[in-house]
């Protein structure tokens, strides 16, 4: 992995500033110098900056820094993580207006295998769930605990059993030809938005509880790295997940790619 800060290769001082656990990010998969849903990623970064720092992020400059990082690494296929933080942020004075900094991390491209996952439910909700913030410790720990228990991952529910999202992914449920997205506080992902736009008709948003799972025949998970079938949640099986995942992949193949390289 190579890391750049504000357009130049990151120094130790730059990275030391990023150790403060306050900021937000987006993760992108680049293929041929292009990204699906680039505008969604940039909008996420702009909105997160306004909420966490009270300032406006120049997304045109951010895109230029993404381009510069790819060119410096001489790659057109890559994983990018763009993190907005501030080396000047002081947790003792959190209302102080400070300039923001942008880290662009470049690593090898990732494509997740579309194998069915056995998932267990966990009562948990992320802090500020609508933001893709850097507070990721609980997500990884819940996934780790699920693996220790013999599952592949975890999905979050509230105390009433309402499903929100997976550890690092969104979830949707299939019933017939319909796709239902749980209506609960969660990070609204870029792949989720692309699937909703390409599925046909108005996106179906509805509360989905653990008690409702038997009424669905399929479930899929998605994030910027791809889409994959959910085989079961807490032992409730979804026999149609592979087929729905295949349709979702076909929908995503039709989503446009936006050039990062200009």
Coordinates of C-alpha atoms in Angstrom, one line a residue:
X1 CA 0.0 0.0 0.0
X2 CA 1.2 3.5 -0.8
X3 CA -0.3 6.6 0.9
X4 CA -0.5 10.2 -0.3
X5 CA -1.5 13.2 1.7
X6 CA -2.9 16.3 0.0
X7 CA -1.3 15.3 -3.3
X8 CA 2.2 14.3 -2.1
X9 CA 3.6 11.1 -0.7
X10 CA 2.7 11.0 3.0
X11 CA 5.4 11.6 5.5
X12 CA 5.6 10.2 9.1
X13 CA 4.2 13.6 10.3
X14 CA 1.2 13.4 8.0
X15 CA 0.4 9.9 9.2
X16 CA 0.9 10.8 12.8
X17 CA -1.9 13.3 12.4
X18 CA -4.2 10.6 11.1
X19 CA -3.8 8.6 14.4
X20 CA -6.5 10.8 16.0
X21 CA -9.6 8.8 15.7
X22 CA -11.7 11.5 14.1
X23 CA -12.5 11.6 10.4
X24 CA -14.4 9.8 7.6
X25 CA -13.6 8.0 4.4
X26 CA -14.8 6.2 1.3
X27 CA -13.5 3.1 -0.4
X28 CA -13.4 2.7 -4.1
X29 CA -12.5 0.1 -6.7
X30 CA -10.8 1.5 -9.8
X31 CA -10.7 -0.4 -13.0
X32 CA -9.1 1.0 -16.1
X33 CA -8.8 4.4 -14.3
X34 CA -12.6 4.6 -13.8
X35 CA -15.0 4.1 -10.8
X36 CA -18.7 3.3 -10.6
X37 CA -20.6 5.9 -8.7
X38 CA -17.8 8.3 -8.5
X39 CA -20.2 11.2 -7.8
X40 CA -21.7 9.2 -4.9
X41 CA -18.3 8.7 -3.3
X42 CA -17.4 12.4 -3.7
X43 CA -20.8 13.4 -2.3
X44 CA -20.2 11.2 0.7
X45 CA -16.9 12.9 1.3
X46 CA -18.3 16.4 1.0
X47 CA -21.3 15.7 3.3
X48 CA -19.1 14.0 5.9
X49 CA -16.7 16.9 5.9
X50 CA -19.5 19.4 6.4
X51 CA -20.9 17.4 9.3
X52 CA -17.7 16.5 11.2
X53 CA -15.6 19.6 10.5
X54 CA -18.2 22.3 9.5
X55 CA -16.2 23.1 6.4
X56 CA -16.6 22.6 2.6
X57 CA -14.4 20.0 0.9
X58 CA -13.1 20.8 -2.6
X59 CA -14.0 17.5 -4.3
X60 CA -12.5 18.6 -7.6
X61 CA -9.1 18.8 -5.8
X62 CA -9.8 15.5 -4.1
X63 CA -10.4 13.9 -7.5
X64 CA -7.2 15.4 -8.8
X65 CA -5.3 13.9 -5.8
X66 CA -6.8 10.5 -6.5
X67 CA -5.7 10.8 -10.1
X68 CA -2.2 11.9 -9.0
X69 CA -1.9 8.9 -6.7
X70 CA -2.8 6.5 -9.4
X71 CA -0.4 8.1 -11.8
X72 CA 2.4 8.1 -9.2
X73 CA 1.9 4.4 -8.7
X74 CA 1.5 3.8 -12.5
X75 CA -1.7 1.8 -12.1
X76 CA -5.2 1.9 -13.6
X77 CA -6.6 -1.0 -11.5
X78 CA -6.5 -0.4 -7.8
X79 CA -8.3 -0.1 -4.5
X80 CA -8.5 3.4 -3.2
X81 CA -9.3 4.6 0.3
X82 CA -9.8 8.4 0.6
X83 CA -9.8 9.6 4.2
X84 CA -10.6 13.1 5.3
X85 CA -9.1 14.1 8.6
X86 CA -7.3 17.1 10.1
X87 CA -3.7 17.3 11.4
X88 CA -4.8 20.5 13.3
X89 CA -7.8 18.9 15.0
X90 CA -7.6 19.1 18.8
X91 CA -10.1 17.0 20.7
X92 CA -9.9 19.4 23.6
X93 CA -11.3 22.1 21.3
X94 CA -13.5 20.2 18.9
X95 CA -15.5 23.3 17.8
X96 CA -12.4 25.1 16.6
X97 CA -12.4 25.5 12.8
X98 CA -9.5 23.7 11.3
X99 CA -8.3 22.9 7.7
X100 CA -8.9 19.4 6.6
X101 CA -6.4 17.0 5.1
X102 CA -7.0 14.2 2.6
X103 CA -5.2 10.8 2.6
X104 CA -5.4 8.7 -0.6
X105 CA -4.2 5.1 0.0
X106 CA -3.5 3.0 -3.1
X107 CA -3.5 -0.8 -2.9
X108 CA -4.1 -3.8 -5.0
X109 CA -7.6 -4.2 -6.6
X110 CA -10.1 -6.4 -4.7
X111 CA -12.9 -8.5 -6.0
X112 CA -14.8 -10.5 -3.3
X113 CA -15.7 -14.1 -4.2
X114 CA -19.4 -14.5 -4.7
X115 CA -19.7 -17.4 -2.3
X116 CA -22.7 -17.7 0.0
X117 CA -22.1 -16.5 3.5
X118 CA -23.5 -17.8 6.7
X119 CA -24.3 -14.8 8.9
X120 CA -25.4 -14.4 12.5
X121 CA -27.3 -11.4 13.9
X122 CA -25.8 -9.1 16.6
X123 CA -27.5 -6.4 18.6
X124 CA -25.5 -3.4 17.7
X125 CA -25.7 0.0 15.9
X126 CA -22.8 2.1 14.7
X127 CA -22.3 5.6 16.1
X128 CA -23.7 8.1 13.6
X129 CA -24.6 5.2 11.2
X130 CA -25.2 7.5 8.2
X131 CA -21.5 8.5 8.2
X132 CA -18.7 6.3 6.9
X133 CA -16.4 7.4 9.8
X134 CA -13.2 5.9 11.0
X135 CA -14.6 4.3 14.1
X136 CA -14.3 0.8 12.7
X137 CA -13.1 -1.2 15.7
X138 CA -16.6 -2.7 16.7
X139 CA -17.2 -3.7 13.0
X140 CA -14.1 -5.8 12.8
X141 CA -14.5 -7.2 16.3
X142 CA -18.1 -8.4 15.6
X143 CA -16.9 -10.0 12.4
X144 CA -14.1 -11.7 14.3
X145 CA -16.5 -13.0 17.0
X146 CA -18.8 -14.3 14.3
X147 CA -15.9 -16.2 12.7
X148 CA -15.0 -17.7 16.1
X149 CA -18.6 -18.9 16.4
X150 CA -18.5 -20.7 13.1
X151 CA -20.2 -18.0 10.9
X152 CA -18.8 -16.0 8.0
X153 CA -19.9 -12.5 9.2
X154 CA -22.4 -10.6 11.3
X155 CA -25.4 -8.4 10.5
X156 CA -26.6 -5.8 12.9
X157 CA -30.1 -5.5 14.5
X158 CA -31.6 -3.3 17.1
X159 CA -33.1 -4.4 20.4
X160 CA -36.4 -5.1 18.7
X161 CA -34.7 -7.3 16.0
X162 CA -34.9 -4.7 13.2
X163 CA -32.1 -5.3 10.7
X164 CA -29.9 -2.4 9.6
X165 CA -26.6 -3.4 7.9
X166 CA -23.7 -5.8 7.9
X167 CA -20.3 -5.2 9.4
X168 CA -19.0 -3.5 6.3
X169 CA -21.8 -4.0 3.8
X170 CA -25.5 -3.3 3.0
X171 CA -28.1 -6.0 2.8
X172 CA -31.2 -6.5 0.7
X173 CA -33.8 -9.3 0.7
X174 CA -35.5 -10.9 -2.2
X175 CA -39.1 -12.0 -2.5
X176 CA -40.3 -13.1 -5.9
X177 CA -38.8 -10.5 -8.2
X178 CA -38.7 -7.8 -5.7
X179 CA -35.7 -6.5 -3.7
X180 CA -36.4 -5.0 -0.3
X181 CA -33.9 -2.8 1.5
X182 CA -34.2 -2.7 5.3
X183 CA -35.5 0.7 6.4
X184 CA -33.3 1.3 9.5
X185 CA -30.5 3.7 10.4
X186 CA -27.5 2.6 8.4
X187 CA -24.7 3.8 6.0
X188 CA -26.3 4.0 2.6
X189 CA -23.7 2.5 0.4
X190 CA -22.7 3.4 -3.2
X191 CA -23.3 -0.1 -4.5
X192 CA -26.7 -0.1 -2.8
X193 CA -27.6 3.2 -4.6
X194 CA -26.4 1.7 -8.0
X195 CA -28.5 -1.4 -7.5
X196 CA -31.5 0.5 -6.5
X197 CA -31.2 2.8 -9.6
X198 CA -30.8 -0.2 -12.0
X199 CA -33.2 -2.7 -10.5
X200 CA -36.3 -1.2 -12.0
X201 CA -39.1 0.7 -10.4
X202 CA -39.0 2.6 -7.2
X203 CA -36.6 1.1 -4.5
X204 CA -38.5 -0.8 -1.9
X205 CA -37.6 0.4 1.6
X206 CA -39.3 -1.3 4.5
X207 CA -38.6 -2.4 8.1
X208 CA -37.2 -6.0 8.1
X209 CA -37.1 -7.8 11.4
X210 CA -35.5 -11.1 12.2
X211 CA -39.1 -12.5 12.6
X212 CA -39.7 -11.6 9.0
X213 CA -36.9 -13.6 7.5
X214 CA -38.9 -16.7 6.7
X215 CA -41.0 -14.6 4.3
X216 CA -38.0 -14.0 2.0
X217 CA -36.4 -16.5 -0.3
X218 CA -33.2 -14.6 -1.0
X219 CA -30.7 -12.2 0.6
X220 CA -27.7 -10.4 -0.9
X221 CA -24.9 -8.2 0.5
X222 CA -23.0 -5.5 -1.3
X223 CA -20.3 -2.9 -0.9
X224 CA -17.8 -1.2 -3.2
X225 CA -15.9 -4.5 -3.6
X226 CA -18.9 -6.4 -5.1
X227 CA -22.0 -8.3 -4.3
X228 CA -22.4 -11.8 -2.8
X229 CA -25.2 -14.1 -1.7
X230 CA -26.3 -14.6 1.9
X231 CA -27.0 -18.3 2.4
X232 CA -28.5 -17.9 5.9
X233 CA -29.1 -15.6 8.9
X234 CA -29.2 -17.4 12.3
X235 CA -30.0 -20.6 10.5
X236 CA -32.8 -19.2 8.3
X237 CA -31.9 -20.3 4.8
X238 CA -32.4 -18.3 1.6
X239 CA -32.4 -20.8 -1.3
X240 CA -32.8 -18.1 -4.0
X241 CA -29.8 -16.0 -3.0
X242 CA -27.5 -17.2 -5.8
X243 CA -30.1 -16.3 -8.5
X244 CA -30.7 -12.8 -7.1
X245 CA -27.0 -12.3 -6.7
X246 CA -26.6 -13.1 -10.4
X247 CA -29.2 -10.5 -11.3
X248 CA -27.6 -8.0 -9.1
X249 CA -24.2 -8.6 -10.8
X250 CA -25.9 -8.1 -14.2
X251 CA -27.5 -4.8 -13.0
X252 CA -24.1 -3.6 -11.8
X253 CA -22.5 -4.5 -15.2
X254 CA -24.8 -1.8 -16.7
X255 CA -23.8 0.9 -14.2
X256 CA -21.6 3.6 -15.9
X257 CA -17.9 4.0 -15.1
X258 CA -16.6 7.5 -14.4
X259 CA -13.0 8.3 -15.2
X260 CA -10.8 9.3 -12.3
X261 CA -7.9 10.1 -14.7
X262 CA -9.7 13.0 -16.4

